[in-house]
Short mmCIF file of N, CA and C in Angstrom, two decimals:
data_model
loop_
_atom_site.label_atom_id
_atom_site.label_comp_id
_atom_site.label_asym_id
_atom_site.label_seq_id
_atom_site.Cartn_x
_atom_site.Cartn_y
_atom_site.Cartn_z
N GLY J 206 0.35 -3.46 -22.60
CA GLY J 206 -0.70 -2.22 -24.05
C GLY J 206 -0.57 -0.93 -23.16
N GLY J 207 -1.45 -0.65 -24.00
CA GLY J 207 -1.91 0.44 -24.37
C GLY J 207 -3.62 1.70 -24.95
N LEU J 208 -3.94 2.40 -24.44
CA LEU J 208 -5.17 2.90 -24.97
C LEU J 208 -4.21 3.82 -26.09
N TRP J 209 -3.92 2.88 -27.29
CA TRP J 209 -3.14 3.68 -28.46
C TRP J 209 -3.92 4.59 -28.91
N HIS J 210 -4.51 3.95 -29.49
CA HIS J 210 -5.38 4.90 -30.93
C HIS J 210 -6.04 6.41 -29.60
N THR J 211 -6.32 6.73 -28.50
CA THR J 211 -6.85 7.96 -28.21
C THR J 211 -5.78 9.10 -28.52
N TRP J 212 -3.80 8.40 -28.43
CA TRP J 212 -3.11 9.21 -28.95
C TRP J 212 -2.79 10.04 -30.38
N LEU J 213 -3.61 9.20 -31.38
CA LEU J 213 -3.08 10.15 -32.09
C LEU J 213 -4.70 11.52 -32.80
N ASP J 214 -3.80 12.28 -33.63
CA ASP J 214 -4.05 13.15 -33.88
C ASP J 214 -4.36 13.95 -32.78
N ARG J 215 -3.51 13.87 -31.67
CA ARG J 215 -4.06 14.96 -30.66
C ARG J 215 -2.57 16.10 -30.52
N ASP J 216 -2.44 16.75 -30.35
CA ASP J 216 -1.97 18.21 -29.92
C ASP J 216 -1.47 17.62 -27.70
N LEU J 217 0.25 17.77 -28.75
CA LEU J 217 0.93 16.80 -27.35
C LEU J 217 1.91 17.90 -28.12
N GLY J 218 2.45 17.86 -25.91
CA GLY J 218 3.25 18.85 -25.82
C GLY J 218 4.61 17.88 -24.98
N ILE J 219 5.57 18.05 -24.14
CA ILE J 219 6.38 17.37 -23.93
C ILE J 219 6.76 16.91 -22.09
N ALA J 220 6.74 16.97 -21.34
CA ALA J 220 6.87 16.78 -19.84
C ALA J 220 8.40 15.77 -19.46
N GLY J 221 8.96 15.86 -18.12
CA GLY J 221 9.96 15.46 -17.97
C GLY J 221 10.89 15.76 -17.29
N ARG J 222 12.37 15.64 -17.47
CA ARG J 222 13.41 15.36 -16.52
C ARG J 222 15.03 15.37 -18.15
N VAL J 223 15.39 17.18 -17.31
CA VAL J 223 16.48 17.89 -18.52
C VAL J 223 17.88 16.98 -18.54
N LEU J 224 18.53 16.79 -18.12
CA LEU J 224 20.62 17.22 -17.92
C LEU J 224 21.07 17.80 -18.14
N VAL J 225 21.76 18.49 -17.90
CA VAL J 225 22.41 19.64 -18.80
C VAL J 225 23.82 19.27 -17.23
N LYS J 226 24.52 20.42 -18.41
CA LYS J 226 26.14 20.11 -17.60
C LYS J 226 26.63 21.77 -17.76
N LYS J 227 27.17 21.75 -16.41
CA LYS J 227 27.55 22.93 -15.84
C LYS J 227 28.44 22.52 -15.74
N GLY J 228 29.43 23.70 -15.85
CA GLY J 228 31.51 23.46 -16.45
C GLY J 228 31.48 22.26 -16.68
N GLU J 229 32.84 21.92 -16.38
CA GLU J 229 33.90 20.31 -17.07
C GLU J 229 33.22 19.40 -16.19
N THR J 230 32.41 19.83 -15.18
CA THR J 230 32.13 18.71 -13.28
C THR J 230 30.91 18.74 -12.95
N LYS J 231 30.30 20.02 -13.10
CA LYS J 231 29.31 19.96 -13.00
C LYS J 231 27.98 19.11 -13.22
N PHE J 232 26.87 18.94 -12.54
CA PHE J 232 25.58 19.05 -13.66
C PHE J 232 24.18 18.56 -13.16
N GLU J 233 23.19 19.56 -13.44
CA GLU J 233 22.15 19.88 -12.59
C GLU J 233 20.95 19.03 -13.78
N GLN J 234 19.90 18.49 -13.01
CA GLN J 234 18.95 18.20 -13.16
C GLN J 234 17.51 19.25 -13.43
N HIS J 235 17.43 19.07 -14.26
CA HIS J 235 15.66 20.34 -14.83
C HIS J 235 14.97 19.35 -14.45
N LEU J 236 12.95 19.76 -14.12
CA LEU J 236 11.55 19.03 -14.10
C LEU J 236 11.73 20.22 -15.89
N VAL J 237 10.70 19.69 -16.38
CA VAL J 237 10.64 20.54 -17.33
C VAL J 237 9.19 20.20 -17.93
N HIS J 238 8.45 21.34 -18.90
CA HIS J 238 6.83 20.57 -18.98
C HIS J 238 6.37 22.06 -20.07
N VAL J 239 6.67 21.41 -21.07
CA VAL J 239 6.51 21.99 -22.86
C VAL J 239 4.72 21.92 -22.47
N ASP J 240 4.15 23.41 -22.44
CA ASP J 240 2.18 22.85 -22.07
C ASP J 240 2.63 23.37 -24.24
N LYS J 241 2.71 24.08 -25.18
CA LYS J 241 2.45 24.44 -26.11
C LYS J 241 2.60 22.67 -26.88
N PRO J 242 1.00 22.73 -28.07
CA PRO J 242 1.56 21.74 -28.64
C PRO J 242 2.98 21.53 -29.77
N ILE J 243 3.79 21.32 -29.40
CA ILE J 243 4.44 20.90 -30.96
C ILE J 243 4.91 18.92 -30.98
N LEU J 244 4.23 17.94 -31.02
CA LEU J 244 4.36 16.82 -31.23
C LEU J 244 2.28 16.55 -32.24
N ARG J 245 2.85 15.93 -32.44
CA ARG J 245 1.47 14.82 -32.76
C ARG J 245 1.52 13.61 -33.57
N VAL J 246 0.75 12.36 -33.28
CA VAL J 246 0.44 11.04 -34.21
C VAL J 246 0.29 10.42 -34.98
N PRO J 247 -0.14 11.66 -36.37
CA PRO J 247 -1.14 11.67 -37.14
C PRO J 247 -1.14 10.34 -37.66
N SER J 248 -2.63 10.45 -37.05
CA SER J 248 -3.21 9.37 -38.28
C SER J 248 -3.51 8.94 -40.08
N LEU J 249 -3.79 7.80 -40.30
CA LEU J 249 -3.98 7.48 -42.35
C LEU J 249 -5.60 8.52 -42.10
N CYS J 250 -5.76 9.80 -43.18
CA CYS J 250 -7.05 10.34 -42.64
C CYS J 250 -7.53 8.97 -43.95
N ILE J 251 -9.42 9.17 -43.30
CA ILE J 251 -9.49 7.78 -43.81
C ILE J 251 -9.82 7.52 -44.59
N HIS J 252 -10.28 8.68 -46.51
CA HIS J 252 -10.99 7.64 -46.93
C HIS J 252 -9.64 7.20 -48.15
N LEU J 253 -8.31 6.81 -47.18
CA LEU J 253 -7.22 6.49 -47.45
C LEU J 253 -7.35 4.92 -46.46
N GLN J 254 -7.71 4.07 -45.72
CA GLN J 254 -8.35 2.92 -45.57
C GLN J 254 -10.28 2.63 -45.85
N THR J 255 -9.35 1.45 -46.15
CA THR J 255 -10.78 0.63 -45.89
C THR J 255 -11.81 0.08 -44.98
N ALA J 256 -12.99 -0.22 -45.46
CA ALA J 256 -12.96 -0.27 -43.94
C ALA J 256 -13.41 -1.82 -43.26
N GLU J 257 -12.80 -2.09 -43.29
CA GLU J 257 -11.99 -3.08 -42.22
C GLU J 257 -11.12 -2.72 -41.64
N GLU J 258 -9.58 -1.78 -42.30
CA GLU J 258 -8.77 -1.13 -41.53
C GLU J 258 -9.84 -0.54 -41.24
N ARG J 259 -10.22 0.89 -41.45
CA ARG J 259 -10.85 1.52 -39.60
C ARG J 259 -11.21 0.71 -38.84
N ALA J 260 -11.80 -1.18 -39.02
CA ALA J 260 -12.83 -1.50 -38.10
C ALA J 260 -11.73 -2.86 -36.72
N ALA J 261 -10.42 -2.96 -37.73
CA ALA J 261 -9.46 -3.51 -36.90
C ALA J 261 -8.32 -2.57 -37.07
N LEU J 262 -8.27 -1.87 -35.80
CA LEU J 262 -6.84 -0.65 -35.73
C LEU J 262 -6.39 -1.25 -35.27
N LYS J 263 -5.25 -1.92 -35.91
CA LYS J 263 -3.70 -2.67 -34.90
C LYS J 263 -2.55 -1.58 -35.60
N LEU J 264 -2.38 -0.65 -33.40
CA LEU J 264 -1.33 0.00 -34.64
C LEU J 264 -0.08 -1.15 -33.40
N ASN J 265 1.61 -0.28 -34.88
CA ASN J 265 2.76 -1.44 -34.11
C ASN J 265 3.14 -0.25 -32.38
N LYS J 266 3.41 -0.13 -31.83
CA LYS J 266 3.64 0.51 -30.91
C LYS J 266 5.69 1.35 -31.91
N GLU J 267 6.09 0.88 -33.25
CA GLU J 267 7.85 1.03 -33.57
C GLU J 267 6.92 1.90 -34.29
N ASP J 268 6.33 1.81 -35.48
CA ASP J 268 6.14 1.69 -36.90
C ASP J 268 5.46 2.81 -36.79
N HIS J 269 4.03 2.58 -35.89
CA HIS J 269 3.02 4.01 -36.56
C HIS J 269 2.61 4.67 -34.31
N LEU J 270 3.48 5.00 -33.87
CA LEU J 270 3.17 5.86 -32.85
C LEU J 270 4.83 7.02 -32.90
N THR J 271 5.12 6.81 -33.50
CA THR J 271 6.56 8.23 -34.02
C THR J 271 5.92 9.53 -33.07
N PRO J 272 5.64 10.39 -32.63
CA PRO J 272 5.48 11.91 -32.39
C PRO J 272 6.11 12.48 -34.48
N ILE J 273 6.36 13.49 -34.41
CA ILE J 273 6.42 14.50 -35.60
C ILE J 273 6.21 15.24 -34.72
N LEU J 274 7.79 15.88 -34.92
CA LEU J 274 7.77 17.69 -34.47
C LEU J 274 7.99 18.85 -35.15
N GLY J 275 8.25 18.27 -36.60
CA GLY J 275 8.42 19.24 -37.35
C GLY J 275 8.90 18.70 -38.54
N LEU J 276 9.08 19.76 -40.14
CA LEU J 276 9.53 19.16 -41.07
C LEU J 276 10.88 19.13 -41.10
N ILE J 277 11.52 19.20 -41.73
CA ILE J 277 12.71 18.56 -42.01
C ILE J 277 13.19 19.79 -42.56
N THR J 278 14.11 20.61 -42.52
CA THR J 278 15.13 21.41 -43.78
C THR J 278 16.03 21.77 -44.23
N LYS J 279 16.33 22.32 -45.17
CA LYS J 279 16.72 22.30 -46.67
C LYS J 279 17.74 21.36 -46.14
N GLU J 280 19.09 21.31 -45.40
CA GLU J 280 20.31 20.88 -45.52
C GLU J 280 20.03 20.11 -43.81
N LEU J 281 20.19 19.10 -42.53
CA LEU J 281 20.46 18.14 -42.18
C LEU J 281 20.52 19.38 -41.01
N ASN J 282 21.86 19.29 -41.32
CA ASN J 282 23.40 19.97 -40.67
C ASN J 282 23.39 21.36 -40.64
N ALA J 283 22.89 21.33 -40.92
CA ALA J 283 23.71 23.36 -40.88
C ALA J 283 22.31 24.20 -40.61
N LYS J 284 23.03 25.52 -40.12
CA LYS J 284 21.88 26.47 -39.28
C LYS J 284 20.22 26.17 -39.41
N THR J 285 19.45 25.60 -39.36
CA THR J 285 18.31 25.72 -39.39
C THR J 285 16.89 26.83 -39.06
N GLU J 286 16.23 26.47 -39.24
CA GLU J 286 14.71 28.05 -39.40
C GLU J 286 14.78 28.16 -37.48
N THR J 287 15.45 26.71 -36.79
CA THR J 287 15.08 27.82 -35.60
C THR J 287 16.41 28.37 -34.90
N GLY J 288 17.28 27.94 -35.54
CA GLY J 288 18.47 28.84 -34.92
C GLY J 288 19.48 28.10 -34.22
N VAL J 289 18.98 26.96 -34.28
CA VAL J 289 19.92 25.71 -33.78
C VAL J 289 21.46 25.38 -34.85
N GLU J 290 22.39 25.01 -34.36
CA GLU J 290 23.53 24.93 -34.75
C GLU J 290 23.23 23.51 -34.74
N ASP J 291 23.87 22.75 -35.26
CA ASP J 291 23.90 21.19 -34.70
C ASP J 291 25.52 20.65 -34.88
N LYS J 292 26.15 21.93 -35.08
CA LYS J 292 27.32 21.23 -33.47
C LYS J 292 27.90 22.25 -31.78
N GLY J 293 28.37 20.21 -32.36
CA GLY J 293 27.90 20.73 -30.66
C GLY J 293 26.62 20.41 -30.07
N LEU J 294 25.91 19.87 -30.57
CA LEU J 294 24.43 18.57 -30.00
C LEU J 294 25.04 18.00 -29.80
N ASP J 295 23.84 16.86 -28.29
CA ASP J 295 23.74 15.08 -29.00
C ASP J 295 22.31 15.26 -30.31
N PRO J 296 23.50 14.56 -30.77
CA PRO J 296 23.61 13.84 -31.59
C PRO J 296 22.08 13.00 -31.87
N ARG J 297 21.84 12.21 -30.64
CA ARG J 297 19.94 11.33 -30.51
C ARG J 297 19.11 12.11 -30.39
N HIS J 298 18.82 13.79 -30.75
CA HIS J 298 17.60 14.39 -30.53
C HIS J 298 18.00 15.37 -31.18
N ALA J 299 16.46 15.77 -31.73
CA ALA J 299 16.76 16.91 -32.69
C ALA J 299 16.75 18.41 -32.17
N PRO J 300 18.31 19.43 -33.30
CA PRO J 300 18.86 20.29 -32.42
C PRO J 300 17.44 21.27 -31.96
N ALA J 301 15.97 21.82 -32.79
CA ALA J 301 15.25 22.10 -32.36
C ALA J 301 14.22 21.46 -31.27
N LEU J 302 14.32 20.45 -30.70
CA LEU J 302 13.52 20.25 -29.03
C LEU J 302 14.54 20.67 -28.71
N LEU J 303 16.08 20.89 -28.37
CA LEU J 303 16.84 20.80 -27.50
C LEU J 303 17.36 22.07 -27.50
N LYS J 304 16.10 23.05 -29.26
CA LYS J 304 16.65 24.76 -28.58
C LYS J 304 15.08 25.17 -27.57
N VAL J 305 14.17 24.87 -27.15
CA VAL J 305 12.53 24.10 -26.88
C VAL J 305 12.95 23.48 -25.73
N LEU J 306 13.90 22.61 -25.57
CA LEU J 306 13.76 22.59 -24.05
C LEU J 306 14.79 23.68 -23.19
N GLY J 307 15.68 24.01 -23.57
CA GLY J 307 16.65 24.99 -23.67
C GLY J 307 16.47 26.94 -23.26
N GLU J 308 15.53 26.37 -24.84
CA GLU J 308 14.67 27.58 -23.83
C GLU J 308 13.78 27.38 -22.14
N LYS J 309 13.39 26.86 -22.44
CA LYS J 309 12.47 26.34 -20.89
C LYS J 309 12.86 26.70 -19.83
N ILE J 310 14.19 25.71 -19.67
CA ILE J 310 14.75 26.17 -18.38
C ILE J 310 15.54 26.81 -18.83
N GLY J 311 16.00 27.83 -18.83
CA GLY J 311 17.47 28.73 -19.16
C GLY J 311 18.86 28.42 -19.38
N CYS J 312 18.89 27.09 -20.53
CA CYS J 312 20.93 26.97 -20.58
C CYS J 312 20.43 26.74 -21.97
N LYS J 313 21.43 26.69 -22.68
CA LYS J 313 22.17 27.00 -23.99
C LYS J 313 21.67 24.84 -24.49
N PRO J 314 21.31 25.64 -25.49
CA PRO J 314 20.97 23.71 -25.82
C PRO J 314 22.70 22.36 -26.47
N GLU J 315 23.65 23.08 -25.94
CA GLU J 315 24.48 22.15 -25.75
C GLU J 315 24.87 21.71 -24.44
N GLU J 316 24.74 22.33 -23.79
CA GLU J 316 24.76 22.03 -22.91
C GLU J 316 23.84 20.51 -21.96
N ILE J 317 22.48 20.98 -22.81
CA ILE J 317 21.31 19.08 -22.86
C ILE J 317 22.52 18.23 -23.00
N ILE J 318 22.82 18.17 -21.55
CA ILE J 318 23.22 16.57 -22.08
C ILE J 318 22.20 14.74 -22.50
N ASP J 319 21.08 15.09 -22.10
CA ASP J 319 19.97 13.78 -22.13
C ASP J 319 18.49 14.17 -21.80
N VAL J 320 18.08 13.81 -21.93
CA VAL J 320 16.58 14.09 -21.51
C VAL J 320 15.39 12.28 -20.93
N GLU J 321 14.68 12.92 -20.22
CA GLU J 321 13.74 12.06 -20.20
C GLU J 321 12.32 12.33 -19.58
N LEU J 322 11.82 12.35 -21.35
CA LEU J 322 10.74 12.40 -21.86
C LEU J 322 9.34 11.74 -22.47
N SER J 323 8.39 12.98 -21.68
CA SER J 323 6.86 11.56 -21.95
C SER J 323 6.27 12.73 -22.53
N LEU J 324 5.24 11.83 -23.65
CA LEU J 324 4.07 12.92 -24.34
C LEU J 324 3.12 13.28 -23.65
N CYS J 325 2.90 14.79 -23.25
CA CYS J 325 1.50 14.70 -22.41
C CYS J 325 0.06 15.04 -23.21
N ASP J 326 -0.53 14.84 -23.05
CA ASP J 326 -1.94 15.95 -23.56
C ASP J 326 -2.08 17.94 -23.90
N THR J 327 -1.60 17.98 -24.00
CA THR J 327 -1.68 19.52 -23.68
C THR J 327 -3.51 20.23 -23.55
N GLN J 328 -4.96 19.79 -24.15
CA GLN J 328 -5.69 20.14 -24.29
C GLN J 328 -6.07 20.79 -22.45
N LYS J 329 -7.07 21.79 -22.45
CA LYS J 329 -7.51 22.01 -21.31
C LYS J 329 -9.04 21.51 -20.74
N GLY J 330 -8.48 20.91 -19.28
CA GLY J 330 -10.34 20.81 -19.22
C GLY J 330 -11.76 21.92 -19.32
N ALA J 331 -12.47 21.00 -19.37
CA ALA J 331 -13.54 22.22 -19.57
C ALA J 331 -15.34 21.72 -19.16
N ILE J 332 -15.86 22.24 -18.85
CA ILE J 332 -17.31 22.24 -18.65
C ILE J 332 -18.08 22.41 -19.34
N GLY J 333 -18.89 21.71 -19.49
CA GLY J 333 -19.85 21.46 -20.87
C GLY J 333 -21.38 20.83 -20.71
N GLY J 334 -21.35 20.38 -21.30
CA GLY J 334 -22.97 20.85 -21.41
C GLY J 334 -24.56 21.31 -21.90
N VAL J 335 -25.58 20.51 -22.03
CA VAL J 335 -25.98 21.62 -22.47
C VAL J 335 -25.89 23.11 -21.33
N ALA J 336 -26.44 22.32 -19.72
CA ALA J 336 -26.95 23.11 -18.70
C ALA J 336 -24.92 23.02 -17.51
N ASP J 337 -24.24 22.74 -18.28
CA ASP J 337 -22.46 23.38 -18.10
C ASP J 337 -22.52 22.43 -16.49
N GLU J 338 -23.07 20.96 -16.44
CA GLU J 338 -22.82 19.83 -15.58
C GLU J 338 -21.78 18.33 -16.12
N LEU J 339 -21.73 19.09 -16.71
CA LEU J 339 -20.18 17.83 -16.96
C LEU J 339 -18.88 18.40 -17.15
N ILE J 340 -17.54 17.89 -16.67
CA ILE J 340 -16.19 18.19 -17.39
C ILE J 340 -15.69 17.54 -17.98
N PHE J 341 -15.89 17.91 -19.10
CA PHE J 341 -14.46 17.47 -20.28
C PHE J 341 -13.21 17.02 -19.87
N THR J 342 -12.46 16.45 -19.29
CA THR J 342 -10.81 15.99 -18.98
C THR J 342 -10.55 14.91 -19.26
N PRO J 343 -8.94 15.13 -19.62
CA PRO J 343 -8.68 12.88 -19.57
C PRO J 343 -8.23 13.22 -18.16
N ARG J 344 -8.11 11.95 -17.83
CA ARG J 344 -7.69 11.51 -16.62
C ARG J 344 -8.49 12.03 -15.52
N VAL J 345 -9.89 12.18 -15.24
CA VAL J 345 -10.95 12.43 -13.96
C VAL J 345 -10.76 11.84 -13.33
N ASP J 346 -11.17 10.65 -13.75
CA ASP J 346 -12.01 9.42 -13.08
C ASP J 346 -10.43 8.90 -12.06
N ASN J 347 -9.11 8.89 -11.98
CA ASN J 347 -8.15 9.18 -11.73
C ASN J 347 -8.34 9.09 -10.26
N GLN J 348 -8.24 11.00 -10.67
CA GLN J 348 -7.92 12.14 -10.52
C GLN J 348 -9.25 11.85 -8.77
N VAL J 349 -10.24 12.25 -9.27
CA VAL J 349 -11.41 11.77 -9.00
C VAL J 349 -11.72 10.96 -7.75
N HIS J 350 -11.39 10.31 -8.40
CA HIS J 350 -11.41 8.75 -7.00
C HIS J 350 -10.55 9.66 -5.88
N CYS J 351 -9.24 9.46 -6.21
CA CYS J 351 -8.01 9.60 -5.22
C CYS J 351 -8.58 10.74 -5.30
N TYR J 352 -9.24 11.73 -5.27
CA TYR J 352 -9.76 12.56 -3.73
C TYR J 352 -11.12 11.95 -3.61
N THR J 353 -11.57 11.86 -3.94
CA THR J 353 -13.13 11.42 -2.98
C THR J 353 -12.27 10.00 -1.78
N SER J 354 -11.57 9.20 -2.42
CA SER J 354 -11.05 8.16 -0.96
C SER J 354 -10.20 8.68 0.28
N LEU J 355 -9.46 9.94 -0.64
CA LEU J 355 -8.84 10.66 0.37
C LEU J 355 -9.50 11.54 1.16
N GLU J 356 -10.65 12.10 1.01
CA GLU J 356 -11.54 12.97 1.87
C GLU J 356 -12.88 12.03 2.01
N ALA J 357 -12.60 10.17 2.08
CA ALA J 357 -14.01 10.13 2.25
C ALA J 357 -12.61 8.81 3.98
N LEU J 358 -10.98 8.89 3.83
CA LEU J 358 -10.49 8.33 4.63
C LEU J 358 -10.23 9.17 5.99
N ILE J 359 -9.85 10.61 5.38
CA ILE J 359 -10.09 11.74 6.71
C ILE J 359 -11.36 12.25 7.65
N SER J 360 -12.16 11.85 6.84
CA SER J 360 -13.67 12.26 7.62
C SER J 360 -13.76 10.67 7.96
N TYR J 361 -14.03 9.28 7.91
CA TYR J 361 -13.97 8.61 8.95
C TYR J 361 -12.84 8.16 9.93
N SER J 362 -11.64 8.58 9.92
CA SER J 362 -10.03 8.51 10.93
C SER J 362 -10.84 10.66 11.57
N ASN J 363 -11.37 11.09 11.02
CA ASN J 363 -12.05 12.92 12.33
C ASN J 363 -13.07 12.08 12.47
N SER J 364 -14.02 10.84 12.61
CA SER J 364 -15.24 10.58 12.92
C SER J 364 -15.14 10.34 14.79
N GLY J 365 -13.92 9.63 14.39
CA GLY J 365 -14.08 9.17 16.18
C GLY J 365 -14.29 7.57 16.57
N LYS J 366 -14.71 7.49 15.01
CA LYS J 366 -14.95 5.59 15.29
C LYS J 366 -13.99 4.48 15.07
N LEU J 367 -12.52 5.11 14.36
CA LEU J 367 -11.30 4.54 14.08
C LEU J 367 -10.94 3.58 14.90
N ASP J 368 -11.31 4.27 16.53
CA ASP J 368 -10.29 3.77 17.39
C ASP J 368 -11.07 1.80 17.99
N SER J 369 -12.69 1.94 17.43
CA SER J 369 -13.55 1.05 17.72
C SER J 369 -13.72 0.26 16.41
N ASP J 370 -13.13 0.61 15.40
CA ASP J 370 -13.59 -0.02 14.08
C ASP J 370 -12.43 -1.67 13.91
N PRO J 371 -12.97 -2.56 14.22
CA PRO J 371 -12.62 -3.77 14.01
C PRO J 371 -11.72 -4.76 13.08
N ASP J 372 -12.81 -3.59 11.48
CA ASP J 372 -12.31 -4.19 10.45
C ASP J 372 -10.19 -3.37 10.65
N VAL J 373 -9.94 -2.98 11.02
CA VAL J 373 -9.22 -1.60 10.08
C VAL J 373 -8.24 -2.34 11.56
#
């Protein structure tokens, strides 16, 4: 499962691993994070849905959650507006995406052999609220709980009570 509706109409980047061929027999792995909003999973305009459809949002992961990278150019196999020629590129991936990845990690798009990428939110966290008393950021609950749990464990282990604690 997942909270798929939270990915709709959001600025998305990509992050993950890129496999690059260097020479005839050498391969390199590169970690990549494109923090620029280059993708979006659009939702249907509210005025094109009935009240029942809005109330019962049902998303098919295969049909409704495909991110949009850009618009199709006139000739898919010709030189594109992004300056990437399809010749020699992996047909499983969009030439424009391979160009962005190549620029990010410093290689030619045709050297990219494979990718393992995930979508990621590009919206930055912010301090908010009328008195700046709130933190608006995704996934803060997981990060705060990990941090406070670790701080509590460190504090307790430094307190001198750990050796005599019967529950440890």
